[in-house]
Short mmCIF file of C-alpha atoms in Angstrom, two decimals:
data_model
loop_
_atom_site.label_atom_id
_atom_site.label_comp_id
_atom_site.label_asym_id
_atom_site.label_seq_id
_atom_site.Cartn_x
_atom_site.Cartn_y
_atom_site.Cartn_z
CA UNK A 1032 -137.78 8.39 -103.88
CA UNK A 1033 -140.29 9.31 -101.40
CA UNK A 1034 -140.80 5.31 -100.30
CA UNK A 1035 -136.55 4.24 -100.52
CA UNK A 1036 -136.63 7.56 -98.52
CA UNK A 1037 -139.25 6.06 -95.66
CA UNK A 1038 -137.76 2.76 -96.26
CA UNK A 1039 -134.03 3.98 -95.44
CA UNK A 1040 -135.52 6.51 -92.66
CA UNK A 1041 -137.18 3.15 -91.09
CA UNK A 1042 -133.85 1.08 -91.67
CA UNK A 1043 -132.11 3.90 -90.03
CA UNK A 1044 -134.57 3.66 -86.20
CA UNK A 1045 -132.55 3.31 -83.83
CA UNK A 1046 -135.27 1.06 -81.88
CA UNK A 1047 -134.46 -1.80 -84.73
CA UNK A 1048 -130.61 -1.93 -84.24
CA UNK A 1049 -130.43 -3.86 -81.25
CA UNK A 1050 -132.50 -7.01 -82.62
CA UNK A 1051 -130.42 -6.59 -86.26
CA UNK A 1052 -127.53 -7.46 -83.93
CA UNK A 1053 -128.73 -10.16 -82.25
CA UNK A 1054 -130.16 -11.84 -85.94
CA UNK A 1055 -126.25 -11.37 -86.34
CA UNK A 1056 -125.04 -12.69 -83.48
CA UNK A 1057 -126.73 -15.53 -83.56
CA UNK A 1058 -125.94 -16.30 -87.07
CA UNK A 1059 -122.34 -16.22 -86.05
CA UNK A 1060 -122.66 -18.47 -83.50
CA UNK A 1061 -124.58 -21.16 -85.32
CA UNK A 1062 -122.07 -20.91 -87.45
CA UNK A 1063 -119.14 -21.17 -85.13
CA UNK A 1064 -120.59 -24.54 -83.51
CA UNK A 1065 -119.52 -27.36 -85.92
CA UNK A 1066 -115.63 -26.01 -85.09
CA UNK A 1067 -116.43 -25.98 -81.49
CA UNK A 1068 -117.55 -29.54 -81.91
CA UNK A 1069 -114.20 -30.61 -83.82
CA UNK A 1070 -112.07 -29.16 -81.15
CA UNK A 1071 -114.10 -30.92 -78.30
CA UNK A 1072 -113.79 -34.23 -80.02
CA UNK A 1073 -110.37 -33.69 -80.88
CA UNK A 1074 -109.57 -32.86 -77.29
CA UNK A 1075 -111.51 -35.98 -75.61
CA UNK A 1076 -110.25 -37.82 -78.21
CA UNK A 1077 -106.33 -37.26 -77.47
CA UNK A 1078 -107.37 -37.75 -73.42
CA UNK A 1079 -109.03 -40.91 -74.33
CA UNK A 1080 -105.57 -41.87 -76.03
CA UNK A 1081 -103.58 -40.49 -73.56
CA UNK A 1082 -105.45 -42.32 -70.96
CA UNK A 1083 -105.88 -45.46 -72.40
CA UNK A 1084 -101.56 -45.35 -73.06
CA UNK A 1085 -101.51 -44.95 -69.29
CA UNK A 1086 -103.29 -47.87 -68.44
CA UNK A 1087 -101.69 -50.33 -71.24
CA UNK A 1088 -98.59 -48.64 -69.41
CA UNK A 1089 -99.65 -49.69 -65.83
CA UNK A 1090 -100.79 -52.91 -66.59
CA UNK A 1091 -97.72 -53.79 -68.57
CA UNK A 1092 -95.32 -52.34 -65.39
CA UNK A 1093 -97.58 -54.35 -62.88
CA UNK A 1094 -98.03 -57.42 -64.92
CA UNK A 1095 -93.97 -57.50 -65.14
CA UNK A 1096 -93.07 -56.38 -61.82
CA UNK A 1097 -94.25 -59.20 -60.04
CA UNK A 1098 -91.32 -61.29 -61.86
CA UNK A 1099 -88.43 -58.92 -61.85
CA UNK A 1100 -89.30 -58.35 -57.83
CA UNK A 1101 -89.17 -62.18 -57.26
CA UNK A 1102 -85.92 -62.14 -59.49
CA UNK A 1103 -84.43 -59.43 -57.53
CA UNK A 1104 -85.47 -60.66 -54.12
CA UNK A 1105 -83.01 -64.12 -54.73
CA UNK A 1106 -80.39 -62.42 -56.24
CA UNK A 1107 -80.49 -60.27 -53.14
CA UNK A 1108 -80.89 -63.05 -50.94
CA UNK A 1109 -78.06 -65.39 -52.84
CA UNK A 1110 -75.28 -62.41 -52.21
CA UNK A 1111 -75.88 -61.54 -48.93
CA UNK A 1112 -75.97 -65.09 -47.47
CA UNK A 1113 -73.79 -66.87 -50.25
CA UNK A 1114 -76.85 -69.06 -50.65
CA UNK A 1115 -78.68 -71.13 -52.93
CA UNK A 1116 -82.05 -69.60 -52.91
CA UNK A 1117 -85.64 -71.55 -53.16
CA UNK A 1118 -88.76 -68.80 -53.43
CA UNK A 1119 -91.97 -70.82 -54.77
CA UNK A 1120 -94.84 -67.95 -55.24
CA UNK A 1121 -94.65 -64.40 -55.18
CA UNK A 1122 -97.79 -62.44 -56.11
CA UNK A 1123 -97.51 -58.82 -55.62
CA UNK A 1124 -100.95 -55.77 -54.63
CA UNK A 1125 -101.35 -52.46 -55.48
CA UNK A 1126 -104.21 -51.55 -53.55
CA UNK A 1127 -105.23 -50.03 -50.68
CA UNK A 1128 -101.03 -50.06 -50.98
CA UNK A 1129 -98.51 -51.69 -51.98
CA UNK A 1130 -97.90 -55.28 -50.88
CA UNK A 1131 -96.31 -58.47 -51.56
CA UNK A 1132 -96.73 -61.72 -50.62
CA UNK A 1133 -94.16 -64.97 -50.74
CA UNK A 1134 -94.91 -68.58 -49.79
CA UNK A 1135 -91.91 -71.50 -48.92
CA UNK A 1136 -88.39 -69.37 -48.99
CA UNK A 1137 -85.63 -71.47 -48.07
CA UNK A 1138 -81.35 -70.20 -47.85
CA UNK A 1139 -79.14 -72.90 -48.15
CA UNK A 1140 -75.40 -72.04 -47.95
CA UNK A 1141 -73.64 -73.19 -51.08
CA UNK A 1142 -70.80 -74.86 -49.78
CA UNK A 1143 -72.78 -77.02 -46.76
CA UNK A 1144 -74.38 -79.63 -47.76
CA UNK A 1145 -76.69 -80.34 -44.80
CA UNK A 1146 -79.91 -81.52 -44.67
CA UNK A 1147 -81.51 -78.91 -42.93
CA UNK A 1148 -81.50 -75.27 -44.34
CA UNK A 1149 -79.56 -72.88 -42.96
CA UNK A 1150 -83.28 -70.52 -43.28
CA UNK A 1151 -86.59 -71.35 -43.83
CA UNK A 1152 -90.05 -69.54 -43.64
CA UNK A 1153 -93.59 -70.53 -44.44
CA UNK A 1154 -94.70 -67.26 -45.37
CA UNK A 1155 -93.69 -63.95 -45.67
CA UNK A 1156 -95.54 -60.47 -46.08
CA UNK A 1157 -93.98 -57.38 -47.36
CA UNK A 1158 -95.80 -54.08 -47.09
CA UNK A 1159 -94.26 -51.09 -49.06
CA UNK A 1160 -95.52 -46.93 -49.65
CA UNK A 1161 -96.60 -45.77 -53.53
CA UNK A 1162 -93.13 -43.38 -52.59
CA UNK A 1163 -91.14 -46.09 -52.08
CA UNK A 1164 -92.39 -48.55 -54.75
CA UNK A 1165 -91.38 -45.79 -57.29
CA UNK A 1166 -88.89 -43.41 -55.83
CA UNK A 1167 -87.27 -45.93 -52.95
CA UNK A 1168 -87.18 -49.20 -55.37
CA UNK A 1169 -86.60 -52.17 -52.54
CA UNK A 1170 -87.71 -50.40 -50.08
CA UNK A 1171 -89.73 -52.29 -47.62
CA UNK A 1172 -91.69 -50.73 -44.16
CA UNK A 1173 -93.03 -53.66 -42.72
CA UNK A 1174 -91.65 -57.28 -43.52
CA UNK A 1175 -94.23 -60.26 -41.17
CA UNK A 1176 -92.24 -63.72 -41.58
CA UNK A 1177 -94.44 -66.96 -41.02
CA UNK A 1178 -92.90 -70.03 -39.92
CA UNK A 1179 -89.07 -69.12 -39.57
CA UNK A 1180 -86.69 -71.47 -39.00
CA UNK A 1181 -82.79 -70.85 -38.26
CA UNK A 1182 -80.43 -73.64 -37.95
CA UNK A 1183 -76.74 -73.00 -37.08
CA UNK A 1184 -74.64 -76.06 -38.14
CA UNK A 1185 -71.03 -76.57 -36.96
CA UNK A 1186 -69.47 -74.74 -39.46
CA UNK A 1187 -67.40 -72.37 -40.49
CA UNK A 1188 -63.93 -70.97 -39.30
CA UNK A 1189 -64.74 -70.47 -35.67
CA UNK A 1190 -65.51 -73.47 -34.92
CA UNK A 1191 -61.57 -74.25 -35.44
CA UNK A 1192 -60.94 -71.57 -32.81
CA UNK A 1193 -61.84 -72.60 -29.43
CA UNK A 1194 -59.89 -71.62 -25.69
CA UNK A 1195 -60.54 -73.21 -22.65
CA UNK A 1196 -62.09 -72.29 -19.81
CA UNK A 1197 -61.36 -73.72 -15.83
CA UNK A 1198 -60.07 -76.57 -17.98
CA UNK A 1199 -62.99 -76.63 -19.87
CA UNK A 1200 -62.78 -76.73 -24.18
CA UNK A 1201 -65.25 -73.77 -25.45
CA UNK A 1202 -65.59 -71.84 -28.46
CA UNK A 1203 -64.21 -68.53 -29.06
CA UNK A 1204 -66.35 -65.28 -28.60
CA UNK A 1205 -64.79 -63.47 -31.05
CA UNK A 1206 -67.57 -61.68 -33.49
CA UNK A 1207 -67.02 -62.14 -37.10
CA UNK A 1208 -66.55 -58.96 -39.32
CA UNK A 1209 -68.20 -59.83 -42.67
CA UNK A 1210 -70.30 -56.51 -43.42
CA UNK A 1211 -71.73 -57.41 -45.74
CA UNK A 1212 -75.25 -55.36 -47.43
CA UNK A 1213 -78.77 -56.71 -48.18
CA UNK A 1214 -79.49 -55.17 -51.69
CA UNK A 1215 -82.92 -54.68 -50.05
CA UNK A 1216 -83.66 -51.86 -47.03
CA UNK A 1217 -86.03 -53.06 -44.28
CA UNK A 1218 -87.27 -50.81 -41.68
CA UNK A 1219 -88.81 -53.36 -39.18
CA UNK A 1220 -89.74 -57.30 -39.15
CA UNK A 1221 -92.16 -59.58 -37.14
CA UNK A 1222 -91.20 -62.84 -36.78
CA UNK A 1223 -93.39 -64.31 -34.00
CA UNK A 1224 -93.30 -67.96 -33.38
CA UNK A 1225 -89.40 -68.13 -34.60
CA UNK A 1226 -87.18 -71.25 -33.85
CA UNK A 1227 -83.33 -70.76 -33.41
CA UNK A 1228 -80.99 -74.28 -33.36
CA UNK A 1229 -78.01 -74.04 -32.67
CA UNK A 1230 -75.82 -77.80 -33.79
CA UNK A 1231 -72.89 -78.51 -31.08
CA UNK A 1232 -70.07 -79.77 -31.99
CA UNK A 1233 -70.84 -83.50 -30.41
CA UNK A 1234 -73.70 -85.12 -31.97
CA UNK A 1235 -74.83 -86.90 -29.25
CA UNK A 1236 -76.15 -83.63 -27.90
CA UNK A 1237 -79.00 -82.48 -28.05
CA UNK A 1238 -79.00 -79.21 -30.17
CA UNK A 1239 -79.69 -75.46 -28.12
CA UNK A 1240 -83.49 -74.59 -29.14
CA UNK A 1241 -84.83 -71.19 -28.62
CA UNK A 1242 -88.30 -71.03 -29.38
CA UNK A 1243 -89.12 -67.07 -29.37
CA UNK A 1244 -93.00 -66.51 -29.37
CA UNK A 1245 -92.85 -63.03 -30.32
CA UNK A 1246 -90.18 -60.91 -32.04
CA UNK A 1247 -89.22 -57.48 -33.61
CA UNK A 1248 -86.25 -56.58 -35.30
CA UNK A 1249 -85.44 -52.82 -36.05
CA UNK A 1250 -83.11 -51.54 -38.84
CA UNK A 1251 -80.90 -49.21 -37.53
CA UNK A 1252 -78.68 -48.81 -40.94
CA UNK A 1253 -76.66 -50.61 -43.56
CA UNK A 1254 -74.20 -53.09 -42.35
CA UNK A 1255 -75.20 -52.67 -38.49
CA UNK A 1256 -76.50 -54.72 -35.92
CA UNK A 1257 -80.51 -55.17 -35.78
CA UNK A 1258 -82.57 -53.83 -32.44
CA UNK A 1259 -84.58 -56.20 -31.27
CA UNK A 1260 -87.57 -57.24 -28.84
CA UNK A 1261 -88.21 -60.34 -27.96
CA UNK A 1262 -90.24 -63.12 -25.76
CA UNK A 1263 -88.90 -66.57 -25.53
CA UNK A 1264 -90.21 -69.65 -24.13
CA UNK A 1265 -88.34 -71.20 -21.53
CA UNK A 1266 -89.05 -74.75 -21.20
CA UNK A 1267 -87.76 -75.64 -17.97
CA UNK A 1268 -88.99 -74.28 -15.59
CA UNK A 1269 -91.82 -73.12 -17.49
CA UNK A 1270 -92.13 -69.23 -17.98
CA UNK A 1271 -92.03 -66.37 -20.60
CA UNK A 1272 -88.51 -64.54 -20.82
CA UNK A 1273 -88.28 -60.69 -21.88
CA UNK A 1274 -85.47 -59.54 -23.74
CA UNK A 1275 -84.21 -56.59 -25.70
CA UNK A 1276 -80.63 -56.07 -27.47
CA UNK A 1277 -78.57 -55.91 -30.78
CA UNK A 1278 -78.07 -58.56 -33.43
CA UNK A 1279 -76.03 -58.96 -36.13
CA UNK A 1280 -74.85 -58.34 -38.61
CA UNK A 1281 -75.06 -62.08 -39.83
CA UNK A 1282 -72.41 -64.07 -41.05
CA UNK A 1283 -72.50 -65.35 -43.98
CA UNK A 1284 -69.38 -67.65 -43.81
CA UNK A 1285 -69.14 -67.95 -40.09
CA UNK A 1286 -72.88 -67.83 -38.41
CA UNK A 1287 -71.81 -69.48 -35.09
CA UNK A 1288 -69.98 -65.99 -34.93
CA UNK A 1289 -72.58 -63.45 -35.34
CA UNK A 1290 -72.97 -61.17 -32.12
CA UNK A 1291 -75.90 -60.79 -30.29
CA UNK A 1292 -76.13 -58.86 -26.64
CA UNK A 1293 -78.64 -57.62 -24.33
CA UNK A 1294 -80.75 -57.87 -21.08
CA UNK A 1295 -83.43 -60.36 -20.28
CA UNK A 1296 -86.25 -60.37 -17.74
CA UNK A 1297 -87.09 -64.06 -16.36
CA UNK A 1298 -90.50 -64.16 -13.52
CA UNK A 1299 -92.52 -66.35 -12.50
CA UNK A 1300 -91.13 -69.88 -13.20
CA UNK A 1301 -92.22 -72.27 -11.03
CA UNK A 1302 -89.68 -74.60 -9.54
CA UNK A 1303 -91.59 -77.49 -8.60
CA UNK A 1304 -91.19 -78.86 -12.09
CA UNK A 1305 -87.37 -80.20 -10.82
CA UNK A 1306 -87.81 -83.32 -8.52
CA UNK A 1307 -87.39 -82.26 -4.74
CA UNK A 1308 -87.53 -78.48 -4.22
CA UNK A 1309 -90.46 -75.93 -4.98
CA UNK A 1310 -90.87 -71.92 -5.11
CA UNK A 1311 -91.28 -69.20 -7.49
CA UNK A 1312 -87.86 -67.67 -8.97
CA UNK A 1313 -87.40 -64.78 -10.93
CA UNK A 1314 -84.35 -63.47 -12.80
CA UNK A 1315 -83.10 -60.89 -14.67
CA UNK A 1316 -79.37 -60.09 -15.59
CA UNK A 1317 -77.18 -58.88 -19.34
CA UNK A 1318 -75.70 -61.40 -21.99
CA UNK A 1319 -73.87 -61.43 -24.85
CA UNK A 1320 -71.44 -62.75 -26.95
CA UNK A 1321 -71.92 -64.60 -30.09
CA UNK A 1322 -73.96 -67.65 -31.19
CA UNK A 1323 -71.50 -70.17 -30.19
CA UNK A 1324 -70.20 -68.78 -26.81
CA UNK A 1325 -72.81 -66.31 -24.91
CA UNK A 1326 -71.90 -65.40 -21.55
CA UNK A 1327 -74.60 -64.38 -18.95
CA UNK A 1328 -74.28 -62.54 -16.07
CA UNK A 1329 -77.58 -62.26 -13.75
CA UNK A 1330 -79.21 -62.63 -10.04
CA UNK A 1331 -82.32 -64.78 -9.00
CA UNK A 1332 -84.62 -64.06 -6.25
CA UNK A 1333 -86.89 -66.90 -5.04
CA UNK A 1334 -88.70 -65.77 -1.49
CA UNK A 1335 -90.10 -69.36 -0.98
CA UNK A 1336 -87.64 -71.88 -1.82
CA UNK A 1337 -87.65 -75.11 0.22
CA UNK A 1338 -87.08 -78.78 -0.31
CA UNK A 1339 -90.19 -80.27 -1.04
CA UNK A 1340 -90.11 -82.81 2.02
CA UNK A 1341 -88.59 -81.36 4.76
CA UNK A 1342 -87.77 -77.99 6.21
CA UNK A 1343 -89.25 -74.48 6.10
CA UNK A 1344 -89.54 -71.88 3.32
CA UNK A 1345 -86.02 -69.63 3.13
CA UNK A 1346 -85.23 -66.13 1.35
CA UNK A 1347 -83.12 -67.78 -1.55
CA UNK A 1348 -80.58 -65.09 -3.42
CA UNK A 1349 -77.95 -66.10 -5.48
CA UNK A 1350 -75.68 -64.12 -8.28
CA UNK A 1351 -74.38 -66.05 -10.99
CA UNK A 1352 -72.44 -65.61 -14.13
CA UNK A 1353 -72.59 -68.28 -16.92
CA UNK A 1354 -71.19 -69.59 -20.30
CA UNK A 1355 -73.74 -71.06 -22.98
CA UNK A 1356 -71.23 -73.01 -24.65
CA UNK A 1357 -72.13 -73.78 -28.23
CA UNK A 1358 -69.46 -76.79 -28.82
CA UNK A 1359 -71.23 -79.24 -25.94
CA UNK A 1360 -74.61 -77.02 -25.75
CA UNK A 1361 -73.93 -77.41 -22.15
CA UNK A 1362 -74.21 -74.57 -19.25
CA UNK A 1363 -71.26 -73.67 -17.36
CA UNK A 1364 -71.96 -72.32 -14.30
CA UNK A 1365 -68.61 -70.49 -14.07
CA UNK A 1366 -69.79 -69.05 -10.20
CA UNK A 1367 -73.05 -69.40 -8.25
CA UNK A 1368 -73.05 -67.13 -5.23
CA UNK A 1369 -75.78 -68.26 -3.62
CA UNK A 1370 -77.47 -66.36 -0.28
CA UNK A 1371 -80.17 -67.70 2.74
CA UNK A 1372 -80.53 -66.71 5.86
CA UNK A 1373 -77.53 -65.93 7.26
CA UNK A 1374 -75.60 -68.70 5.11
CA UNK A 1375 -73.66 -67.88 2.16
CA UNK A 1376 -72.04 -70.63 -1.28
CA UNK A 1377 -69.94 -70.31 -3.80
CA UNK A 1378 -70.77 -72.87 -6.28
CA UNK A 1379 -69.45 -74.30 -9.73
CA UNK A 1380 -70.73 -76.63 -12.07
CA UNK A 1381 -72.51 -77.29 -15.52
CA UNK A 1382 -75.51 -78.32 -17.08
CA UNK A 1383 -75.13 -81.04 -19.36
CA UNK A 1384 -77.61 -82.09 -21.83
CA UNK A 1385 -77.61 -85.85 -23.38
CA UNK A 1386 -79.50 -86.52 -26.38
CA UNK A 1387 -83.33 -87.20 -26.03
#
């Protein structure tokens, strides 16, 4: 009895209680650790799965999206210009954002069968936000066109309406009203190095070429007229011409009667280009109208304007206000009033071009 006495006595110290827990403690633990493991493998397991899902998910949506976009992008294309629609590549980017890229689109109105399309462009570059390419579906920031091309036959219904003018035949100014919605929104577009040919109604005129080095258009909402910013070329006399305005909307049936108005800036075109007279004009003035029929109404200035053989340098000022008539592409120069020294014309007249 004595010894189970000591034994129990010992058992009972308190200095031995602390490292009998720990023994138990750490018995529990060890045994604890293969559920621990289960549950951790379990876990990364399922985030494996889930993972993996995501990217099978991902690359399923990317590897089809390029297709349905370049599905959805003529069907959009076909409606709003009643078109037959060419688009030969579209290859779509994800990263750093959202991008797509198109090669050789050309519109062709269904019922025209001209040789020329009515729109073509080399290349085109669409950027777009994550936001938009999964919240705002067709949604597209920044849209860069390559190479484009607009040609405006002699066709549709306006061309039937025409009223003269000081005895002259021209084409109605009447806008069209088709208001009609691109199934795709486009906040802004760059288009530098754009051509615009307008067909008149003679063929043995030469067509009205604009050749616009630089240009921005700005959506301002559905169904209304585009802002836009732009530099032409003028070929004769040479020079750069700055202009801002509205255009639009397009029409589908009737382009000759789209609308398009605003304010242009013309300096430093040299006159010596035109056989007999020399000086530096500038000009600047408002226009508007539609494709077919724009009217201008402006002033020149040209301080140094002389015949190039005889006679001194005069002050020339003059006020004008044209027609661009889109049935002859010829000028009318409805009235020229026209200021020097202390001498004052009214003029009238055209500019006719001939083909070649």
């Amino acid at each position: 009895r004595g010894d189970t006495t000591a034994t129990a006595g010992q058992f009972r110290t308190p200095g031995n209680v602390p490292e009998l827990e720990a023994r138990i403690l750490t018995r529990s633990r060890e045994s604890n650790l293969p559920g621990k493991m289960r549950k951790l493998l379990v876990y990364g397991g399922l985030t494996l799965a889930v993972l993996a899902a995501a990217v099978w998910g991902i690359h399923q949506y990317v590897r089809t999206l390029g297709p349905r976009a370049k599905s959805h992008v003529v069907k959009a294309l076909s409606a709003r210009f009643d078109a037959d629609v060419s688009l030969s590549n579209l290859q779509l980017y994800l990263f750093p954002a959202p991008r797509a890229v198109g090669s050789s689109l050309t519109i062709r109105h269904r019922g025209w069968p001209d040789s020329q399309p009515l729109i073509a462009i080399s290349k085109f570059t669409a950027d777009s936000t994550f936001f938009n390419l999964f919240f705002q579906r067709y949604k597209v920031r920044l849209l860069r066109l390559e190479g484009l091309r607009i040609h405006v036959p002699h066709r549709g219904q306006s061309t039937a309406r025409t009223t003269k003018h000081d005895d002259e035949l021209v084409e109605t100014k009447q806008p069209g009203g088709d208001r009609t919605q691109l199934g795709i929104r486009i906040d802004a577009i760059v288009a530098d190095g754009t051509q615009l040919q307008i067909d008149p109604k003679d063929p043995s005129k030469d067509p009205l070429l604009f050749d616009i080095r630089n240009l921005q258009l700005h959506s301002v909402g559905p169904a209304q007229p585009l802002r836009f910013d732009a530099v032409l070329e003028n070929p004769k006399p040479p020079g750069l011409i700055n202009t801002s305005g509205q255009f639009g909307p397009w029409q589908k049936e009737d382009p000759r009667a789209t609308a398009v108005a605003g304010n242009y800036d013309f300096s430093q075109a040299d006159l010596s280009v035109f056989k007999g007279i020399r000086g530096i004009l500038s000009s600047r003035g408002t226009y508007g109208g539609v494709l077919q029929h724009i009217e201008v109404q402006g002033e020149t200035d040209t301080p140094q304007f002389a015949l190039r053989k005889r006679g001194s340098p005069v002050h020339l000022r003059t006020k004008f206000h044209s027609i661009v008539n889109g049935m002859t592409g010829d000028t009318i120069l409805d009235n020229v009033d026209a200021r020097f020294l202390h001498s004052e014309f009214i003029c009238r007249g055209d500019i006719s071009k001939q083909a070649g």
